[in-house]
mmCIF file of C-alpha atoms in Angstrom:
data_model
loop_
_atom_site.group_PDB
_atom_site.id
_atom_site.type_symbol
_atom_site.label_atom_id
_atom_site.label_comp_id
_atom_site.label_asym_id
_atom_site.label_seq_id
_atom_site.Cartn_x
_atom_site.Cartn_y
_atom_site.Cartn_z
ATOM 1 C CA MET A 38 -89.991 -19.301 -128.258
ATOM 2 C CA PRO A 39 -89.243 -23.047 -128.696
ATOM 3 C CA GLY A 40 -92.054 -24.949 -130.366
ATOM 4 C CA GLN A 41 -93.875 -21.821 -131.549
ATOM 5 C CA PRO A 42 -94.229 -20.671 -135.173
ATOM 6 C CA TYR A 43 -92.007 -17.925 -136.569
ATOM 7 C CA GLY A 44 -93.248 -14.485 -135.634
ATOM 8 C CA TRP A 45 -95.099 -15.755 -132.557
ATOM 9 C CA TYR A 46 -95.200 -13.398 -129.618
ATOM 10 C CA PRO A 47 -96.951 -13.822 -126.250
ATOM 11 C CA GLY A 48 -100.530 -12.559 -126.577
ATOM 12 C CA ILE A 49 -100.297 -12.078 -130.355
ATOM 13 C CA ASP A 50 -101.960 -14.495 -132.760
ATOM 14 C CA PRO A 51 -99.529 -15.127 -135.656
ATOM 15 C CA GLY A 52 -102.531 -15.757 -137.895
ATOM 16 C CA ASP A 53 -104.313 -12.488 -137.076
ATOM 17 C CA PRO A 54 -105.589 -11.077 -140.396
ATOM 18 C CA LEU A 55 -104.744 -7.449 -139.572
ATOM 19 C CA VAL A 56 -102.137 -7.344 -136.789
ATOM 20 C CA THR A 57 -98.605 -8.199 -137.889
ATOM 21 C CA PRO A 58 -96.770 -9.965 -135.030
ATOM 22 C CA PRO A 59 -93.477 -8.466 -133.820
ATOM 23 C CA HIS A 60 -90.414 -9.757 -135.677
ATOM 24 C CA ALA A 61 -92.557 -11.159 -138.526
ATOM 25 C CA GLY A 62 -90.972 -8.746 -141.002
ATOM 26 C CA VAL A 63 -92.091 -6.652 -143.930
ATOM 27 C CA GLY A 64 -93.298 -9.731 -145.825
ATOM 28 C CA ALA A 65 -95.974 -10.418 -143.206
ATOM 29 C CA TRP A 66 -96.932 -6.732 -143.219
ATOM 30 C CA PHE A 67 -97.275 -6.743 -146.990
ATOM 31 C CA SER A 68 -99.328 -9.954 -146.988
ATOM 32 C CA ARG A 69 -101.805 -8.385 -144.557
ATOM 33 C CA CYS A 70 -102.053 -5.272 -146.735
ATOM 34 C CA SER A 71 -102.722 -7.437 -149.791
ATOM 35 C CA ALA A 72 -105.321 -9.508 -147.928
ATOM 36 C CA ALA A 73 -107.096 -6.361 -146.705
ATOM 37 C CA ILE A 74 -107.318 -5.054 -150.277
ATOM 38 C CA ARG A 75 -108.683 -8.380 -151.551
ATOM 39 C CA ARG A 76 -111.288 -8.492 -148.797
ATOM 40 C CA GLY A 77 -112.352 -4.892 -148.947
ATOM 41 C CA TRP A 78 -111.962 -3.468 -152.433
ATOM 42 C CA ARG A 79 -115.673 -3.769 -153.259
ATOM 43 C CA PRO A 80 -116.956 -1.503 -150.444
ATOM 44 C CA LEU A 81 -113.774 0.587 -150.336
ATOM 45 C CA LEU A 82 -113.810 1.637 -153.986
ATOM 46 C CA PRO A 83 -117.207 3.409 -153.907
ATOM 47 C CA ILE A 84 -116.270 5.054 -150.614
ATOM 48 C CA LEU A 85 -113.000 6.367 -152.026
ATOM 49 C CA LEU A 86 -114.552 7.389 -155.328
ATOM 50 C CA LEU A 87 -117.174 9.460 -153.514
ATOM 51 C CA THR A 88 -114.954 10.987 -150.851
ATOM 52 C CA GLN A 89 -111.565 11.273 -152.587
ATOM 53 C CA ALA A 90 -111.929 11.058 -156.380
ATOM 54 C CA VAL A 91 -114.900 13.430 -156.646
ATOM 55 C CA PRO A 92 -113.192 16.204 -154.601
ATOM 56 C CA ALA A 93 -109.990 15.713 -156.628
ATOM 57 C CA ALA A 94 -111.890 16.061 -159.917
ATOM 58 C CA VAL A 95 -113.758 19.159 -158.710
ATOM 59 C CA MET A 96 -110.532 20.762 -157.490
ATOM 60 C CA SER A 97 -108.959 20.107 -160.886
ATOM 61 C CA VAL A 98 -111.870 21.750 -162.691
ATOM 62 C CA LEU A 99 -111.782 24.749 -160.342
ATOM 63 C CA SER A 100 -108.035 25.096 -160.942
ATOM 64 C CA ALA A 101 -108.637 25.212 -164.690
ATOM 65 C CA ALA A 102 -111.528 27.658 -164.349
ATOM 66 C CA PHE A 103 -109.795 30.174 -162.074
ATOM 67 C CA ALA A 104 -106.185 29.815 -163.220
ATOM 68 C CA PRO A 105 -104.529 33.258 -163.457
ATOM 69 C CA PRO A 106 -103.070 34.365 -166.801
ATOM 70 C CA ASP A 107 -99.708 32.808 -167.542
ATOM 71 C CA GLN A 108 -98.736 34.954 -170.516
ATOM 72 C CA PHE A 109 -96.954 38.227 -169.763
ATOM 73 C CA ALA A 110 -97.326 41.373 -171.847
ATOM 74 C CA THR A 111 -94.375 43.288 -173.265
ATOM 75 C CA GLY A 112 -93.670 46.873 -172.279
ATOM 76 C CA PRO A 113 -92.368 49.684 -174.555
ATOM 77 C CA ASP A 114 -88.790 48.850 -173.602
ATOM 78 C CA GLY A 115 -89.296 45.164 -174.391
ATOM 79 C CA ALA A 116 -89.386 44.108 -170.753
ATOM 80 C CA PRO A 117 -92.155 41.710 -169.680
ATOM 81 C CA ILE A 118 -94.964 43.244 -167.630
ATOM 82 C CA LEU A 119 -97.811 41.664 -165.724
ATOM 83 C CA PRO A 120 -101.147 41.525 -167.567
ATOM 84 C CA ASP A 121 -104.079 43.584 -166.295
ATOM 85 C CA GLY A 122 -105.817 42.073 -163.301
ATOM 86 C CA TYR A 123 -103.025 39.593 -162.640
ATOM 87 C CA PHE A 124 -102.939 40.040 -158.861
ATOM 88 C CA SER A 125 -106.706 40.045 -158.415
ATOM 89 C CA GLN A 126 -107.050 36.859 -160.488
ATOM 90 C CA THR A 127 -104.194 35.211 -158.596
ATOM 91 C CA PHE A 128 -105.754 36.028 -155.222
ATOM 92 C CA THR A 129 -109.131 34.776 -156.497
ATOM 93 C CA PHE A 130 -107.541 31.528 -157.678
ATOM 94 C CA TYR A 131 -105.870 30.776 -154.351
ATOM 95 C CA GLY A 132 -108.931 31.885 -152.422
ATOM 96 C CA VAL A 133 -111.167 29.499 -154.360
ATOM 97 C CA ILE A 134 -108.709 26.613 -153.923
ATOM 98 C CA ILE A 135 -108.329 27.191 -150.170
ATOM 99 C CA VAL A 136 -112.076 27.508 -149.597
ATOM 100 C CA ALA A 137 -112.812 24.415 -151.687
ATOM 101 C CA SER A 138 -110.140 22.456 -149.803
ATOM 102 C CA LEU A 139 -111.691 23.415 -146.483
ATOM 103 C CA LEU A 140 -115.182 22.521 -147.689
ATOM 104 C CA PHE A 141 -114.071 19.140 -148.993
ATOM 105 C CA GLY A 142 -112.033 18.379 -145.866
ATOM 106 C CA PRO A 143 -114.908 16.849 -143.850
ATOM 107 C CA LEU A 144 -115.958 14.725 -146.847
ATOM 108 C CA GLN A 145 -112.437 13.391 -147.318
ATOM 109 C CA SER A 146 -112.117 12.713 -143.591
ATOM 110 C CA THR A 147 -115.417 10.829 -143.749
ATOM 111 C CA GLY A 148 -113.895 8.592 -146.396
ATOM 112 C CA TRP A 149 -110.704 7.868 -144.442
ATOM 113 C CA ALA A 150 -112.685 7.046 -141.298
ATOM 114 C CA ALA A 151 -115.207 4.911 -143.206
ATOM 115 C CA GLY A 152 -112.429 3.034 -145.010
ATOM 116 C CA SER A 153 -110.564 2.326 -141.763
ATOM 117 C CA TRP A 154 -113.808 0.991 -140.284
ATOM 118 C CA VAL A 155 -114.360 -1.321 -143.259
ATOM 119 C CA ILE A 156 -110.790 -2.681 -143.186
ATOM 120 C CA THR A 157 -110.906 -3.431 -139.471
ATOM 121 C CA ARG A 158 -114.442 -4.825 -139.352
ATOM 122 C CA GLN A 159 -113.842 -7.144 -142.296
ATOM 123 C CA ALA A 160 -110.628 -8.443 -140.733
ATOM 124 C CA ALA A 161 -112.602 -9.166 -137.563
ATOM 125 C CA GLY A 162 -115.195 -11.105 -139.589
ATOM 126 C CA GLU A 163 -117.946 -8.554 -138.971
ATOM 127 C CA PRO A 164 -120.308 -7.014 -141.564
ATOM 128 C CA ALA A 165 -119.069 -3.794 -143.143
ATOM 129 C CA GLY A 166 -121.503 -2.283 -145.648
ATOM 130 C CA VAL A 167 -120.941 0.982 -147.476
ATOM 131 C CA GLY A 168 -123.873 2.755 -145.833
ATOM 132 C CA ALA A 169 -122.875 1.773 -142.304
ATOM 133 C CA ALA A 170 -119.266 2.720 -143.049
ATOM 134 C CA LEU A 171 -120.243 6.195 -144.246
ATOM 135 C CA ARG A 172 -122.437 6.712 -141.198
ATOM 136 C CA TYR A 173 -119.481 5.829 -138.991
ATOM 137 C CA GLY A 174 -117.253 8.126 -141.047
ATOM 138 C CA LEU A 175 -119.646 11.045 -140.574
ATOM 139 C CA ARG A 176 -119.473 10.606 -136.796
ATOM 140 C CA ARG A 177 -115.678 10.853 -136.850
ATOM 141 C CA ALA A 178 -115.274 13.306 -139.733
ATOM 142 C CA LEU A 179 -115.028 16.627 -137.909
ATOM 143 C CA GLY A 180 -112.573 15.363 -135.305
ATOM 144 C CA LEU A 181 -110.365 13.725 -137.906
ATOM 145 C CA TRP A 182 -110.593 16.823 -140.111
ATOM 146 C CA GLY A 183 -109.471 19.072 -137.261
ATOM 147 C CA TRP A 184 -106.423 16.940 -136.503
ATOM 148 C CA THR A 185 -105.653 16.754 -140.228
ATOM 149 C CA ILE A 186 -105.604 20.547 -140.440
ATOM 150 C CA LEU A 187 -103.217 20.718 -137.488
ATOM 151 C CA ALA A 188 -100.956 18.060 -139.039
ATOM 152 C CA THR A 189 -100.992 19.961 -142.340
ATOM 153 C CA LEU A 190 -99.966 23.175 -140.611
ATOM 154 C CA LEU A 191 -97.104 21.382 -138.839
ATOM 155 C CA PHE A 192 -95.976 19.952 -142.175
ATOM 156 C CA ALA A 193 -96.117 23.430 -143.739
ATOM 157 C CA VAL A 194 -93.960 24.822 -140.934
ATOM 158 C CA GLY A 195 -91.436 22.028 -141.423
ATOM 159 C CA ALA A 196 -91.409 22.554 -145.186
ATOM 160 C CA CYS A 197 -90.707 26.264 -144.687
ATOM 161 C CA PHE A 198 -87.359 25.391 -143.127
ATOM 162 C CA CYS A 199 -86.300 22.982 -145.867
ATOM 163 C CA LEU A 200 -87.380 19.930 -147.811
ATOM 164 C CA LEU A 201 -86.015 17.372 -145.325
ATOM 165 C CA PRO A 202 -87.737 18.831 -142.225
ATOM 166 C CA GLY A 203 -91.001 18.833 -144.160
ATOM 167 C CA ILE A 204 -90.553 15.190 -145.167
ATOM 168 C CA TYR A 205 -89.624 14.277 -141.587
ATOM 169 C CA VAL A 206 -92.806 15.870 -140.205
ATOM 170 C CA ALA A 207 -94.937 14.181 -142.878
ATOM 171 C CA PHE A 208 -93.519 10.744 -141.996
ATOM 172 C CA ALA A 209 -93.726 11.342 -138.250
ATOM 173 C CA LEU A 210 -97.408 12.358 -138.527
ATOM 174 C CA ALA A 211 -98.416 9.601 -140.938
ATOM 175 C CA LEU A 212 -100.141 7.563 -138.211
ATOM 176 C CA ALA A 213 -101.986 10.484 -136.605
ATOM 177 C CA GLY A 214 -105.227 9.628 -138.426
ATOM 178 C CA PRO A 215 -105.378 5.981 -137.308
ATOM 179 C CA VAL A 216 -104.324 7.002 -133.782
ATOM 180 C CA TYR A 217 -107.272 9.400 -133.593
ATOM 181 C CA LEU A 218 -109.763 6.852 -134.933
ATOM 182 C CA PHE A 219 -108.677 4.021 -132.632
ATOM 183 C CA GLU A 220 -107.555 5.907 -129.523
ATOM 184 C CA ARG A 221 -109.172 9.354 -129.910
ATOM 185 C CA GLU A 222 -106.610 11.221 -127.855
ATOM 186 C CA ASN A 223 -103.249 12.870 -128.488
ATOM 187 C CA PRO A 224 -102.880 11.670 -132.107
ATOM 188 C CA ILE A 225 -100.005 14.058 -132.884
ATOM 189 C CA GLY A 226 -97.922 13.042 -129.859
ATOM 190 C CA ARG A 227 -98.703 9.334 -130.264
ATOM 191 C CA SER A 228 -97.770 9.370 -133.940
ATOM 192 C CA PHE A 229 -94.434 11.026 -133.171
ATOM 193 C CA GLN A 230 -93.901 8.498 -130.367
ATOM 194 C CA MET A 231 -94.538 5.475 -132.597
ATOM 195 C CA PHE A 232 -92.299 6.899 -135.295
ATOM 196 C CA HIS A 233 -89.348 7.498 -132.986
ATOM 197 C CA ARG A 234 -89.621 4.308 -130.936
ATOM 198 C CA ARG A 235 -89.301 2.091 -134.008
ATOM 199 C CA PHE A 236 -87.824 4.562 -136.435
ATOM 200 C CA GLY A 237 -86.552 2.144 -139.084
ATOM 201 C CA MET A 238 -89.676 -0.009 -139.118
ATOM 202 C CA VAL A 239 -92.185 2.842 -139.341
ATOM 203 C CA LEU A 240 -90.028 4.768 -141.798
ATOM 204 C CA GLY A 241 -89.826 1.745 -144.085
ATOM 205 C CA ARG A 242 -93.556 1.001 -143.956
ATOM 206 C CA VAL A 243 -94.593 4.611 -144.473
ATOM 207 C CA ALA A 244 -92.059 4.988 -147.275
ATOM 208 C CA LEU A 245 -93.686 2.075 -149.123
ATOM 209 C CA VAL A 246 -97.087 3.687 -148.625
ATOM 210 C CA ALA A 247 -95.702 7.028 -149.818
ATOM 211 C CA VAL A 248 -94.308 5.436 -152.980
ATOM 212 C CA ALA A 249 -97.769 4.121 -153.834
ATOM 213 C CA ALA A 250 -99.453 7.442 -153.039
ATOM 214 C CA VAL A 251 -96.921 9.577 -154.906
ATOM 215 C CA GLY A 252 -96.900 7.147 -157.839
ATOM 216 C CA GLY A 253 -100.664 7.397 -158.164
ATOM 217 C CA ALA A 254 -100.530 11.179 -157.892
ATOM 218 C CA LEU A 255 -97.861 11.374 -160.596
ATOM 219 C CA VAL A 256 -99.887 9.163 -162.919
ATOM 220 C CA GLY A 257 -102.934 11.349 -162.433
ATOM 221 C CA ALA A 258 -100.938 14.548 -162.880
ATOM 222 C CA ALA A 259 -99.297 13.262 -166.057
ATOM 223 C CA ILE A 260 -102.626 12.270 -167.572
ATOM 224 C CA GLU A 261 -104.103 15.634 -166.679
ATOM 225 C CA MET A 262 -101.126 17.566 -168.061
ATOM 226 C CA PHE A 263 -101.010 15.739 -171.386
ATOM 227 C CA GLY A 264 -104.796 15.607 -171.655
ATOM 228 C CA ARG A 265 -105.040 19.384 -171.318
ATOM 229 C CA LEU A 266 -102.391 20.189 -173.904
ATOM 230 C CA PRO A 267 -104.800 20.144 -176.872
ATOM 231 C CA LEU A 268 -107.321 22.222 -174.897
ATOM 232 C CA GLY A 269 -105.195 25.375 -174.607
ATOM 233 C CA THR A 270 -104.203 27.432 -171.604
ATOM 234 C CA HIS A 271 -107.768 28.421 -170.684
ATOM 235 C CA PRO A 272 -109.970 25.426 -171.541
ATOM 236 C CA MET A 273 -112.991 26.688 -169.583
ATOM 237 C CA ASP A 274 -113.517 29.618 -171.968
ATOM 238 C CA ALA A 275 -115.395 27.518 -174.544
ATOM 239 C CA PRO A 276 -118.003 24.755 -174.055
ATOM 240 C CA GLY A 277 -116.114 22.181 -176.136
ATOM 241 C CA THR A 278 -112.774 22.552 -174.394
ATOM 242 C CA ALA A 279 -114.512 22.885 -171.002
ATOM 243 C CA ALA A 280 -116.144 19.475 -171.517
ATOM 244 C CA GLY A 281 -112.751 18.070 -172.435
ATOM 245 C CA ALA A 282 -111.161 19.542 -169.301
ATOM 246 C CA VAL A 283 -113.882 18.023 -167.107
ATOM 247 C CA ALA A 284 -113.439 14.619 -168.782
ATOM 248 C CA VAL A 285 -109.670 14.756 -168.248
ATOM 249 C CA ALA A 286 -110.128 15.721 -164.585
ATOM 250 C CA VAL A 287 -112.547 12.842 -164.000
ATOM 251 C CA LEU A 288 -110.267 10.327 -165.729
ATOM 252 C CA SER A 289 -107.251 11.521 -163.740
ATOM 253 C CA ALA A 290 -109.151 11.223 -160.447
ATOM 254 C CA LEU A 291 -110.404 7.738 -161.307
ATOM 255 C CA LEU A 292 -106.936 6.455 -162.137
ATOM 256 C CA ALA A 293 -105.558 7.872 -158.870
ATOM 257 C CA THR A 294 -108.137 6.001 -156.755
ATOM 258 C CA PRO A 295 -106.053 2.786 -156.376
ATOM 259 C CA ALA A 296 -103.336 4.937 -154.793
ATOM 260 C CA TYR A 297 -105.846 6.180 -152.197
ATOM 261 C CA LEU A 298 -106.742 2.551 -151.502
ATOM 262 C CA ALA A 299 -103.103 1.526 -151.035
ATOM 263 C CA GLN A 300 -102.456 4.519 -148.767
ATOM 264 C CA LEU A 301 -105.472 3.816 -146.566
ATOM 265 C CA VAL A 302 -104.773 0.101 -146.165
ATOM 266 C CA GLY A 303 -101.034 0.585 -145.658
ATOM 267 C CA LEU A 304 -101.449 3.092 -142.843
ATOM 268 C CA VAL A 305 -104.113 1.072 -141.010
ATOM 269 C CA VAL A 306 -102.012 -2.119 -141.150
ATOM 270 C CA THR A 307 -98.905 -0.166 -140.077
ATOM 271 C CA TYR A 308 -100.771 1.262 -137.082
ATOM 272 C CA ALA A 309 -101.993 -2.217 -136.089
ATOM 273 C CA GLU A 310 -98.428 -3.514 -136.300
ATOM 274 C CA GLN A 311 -97.153 -0.743 -134.040
ATOM 275 C CA ARG A 312 -99.848 -1.499 -131.483
ATOM 276 C CA ALA A 313 -98.631 -5.110 -131.440
ATOM 277 C CA GLN A 314 -95.102 -3.849 -130.784
ATOM 278 C CA GLU A 315 -96.396 -2.135 -127.637
ATOM 279 C CA GLY A 316 -98.329 -5.075 -126.218
ATOM 280 C CA PRO A 317 -100.870 -7.832 -126.918
ATOM 281 C CA VAL A 318 -103.617 -6.718 -129.313
ATOM 282 C CA ASN A 319 -105.826 -8.377 -131.897
ATOM 283 C CA THR A 320 -108.216 -7.389 -134.655
ATOM 284 C CA ALA A 321 -111.333 -7.877 -132.518
ATOM 285 C CA GLN A 322 -109.962 -5.446 -129.933
ATOM 286 C CA LEU A 323 -109.130 -2.864 -132.609
ATOM 287 C CA ALA A 324 -112.604 -3.203 -134.102
ATOM 288 C CA ALA A 325 -114.125 -2.598 -130.673
ATOM 289 C CA GLU A 326 -111.954 0.479 -130.169
ATOM 290 C CA LEU A 327 -113.287 2.089 -133.335
ATOM 291 C CA GLY A 328 -116.722 2.223 -131.722
#
């Protein structure tokens, strides 16, 4: 409107620290993500280390400890045959991984909820300590975990059809977590709705978040792969190599933590931007909605 700053929109403060005004562009979105990281990295890092890095390191150690044999025997005719106990060890491996994933799910959900609380409260100028954030996260953990399981199952169904349907479902459900935390109803439907209403905008923002998340995961995976090479195929069989495998898993999880931070901040800021596209909203209102 004439006389108003660029990006101004009725009911939206162009200087809001968390909510990107409509038509402000990806630069304004990115500046709010950067500001949220600068404000919140001190409380967010311990939260993410406890709730994301520790489960990742434990899962890595369990994978090394229960990995099925990967060397096949040779039959009398020279054909490769499965080693003894291959199927039982394989079922044990996947059983342990699935059970551990389910057990760690509430802890990881606690971290995502606590981190979202910190980002929003700090932007609103309110205190946001680690202890209070974790207490808030515990209150929202089971609900967020349940919706995360449902979203994961939908992604698995999409991936069964082909790579592109799986990617589409993952992008369309990217905002389900923030929707649950701020609105607490119909997170799957609302996430799909936001994605389709402003397809290009949400796709672009989530793609940037995905690049950061996948990049961090690849860095961690590469470090773990190369770090385990000198330890052999079954590093948990001896105390020395087992200690090395644990150290590699911890280092890999630590180096992946900045990717968790970028993913968390990017999705919260993207959700706030989409709320502004729907109508007037500000950081104080979003902070109040978290409860």
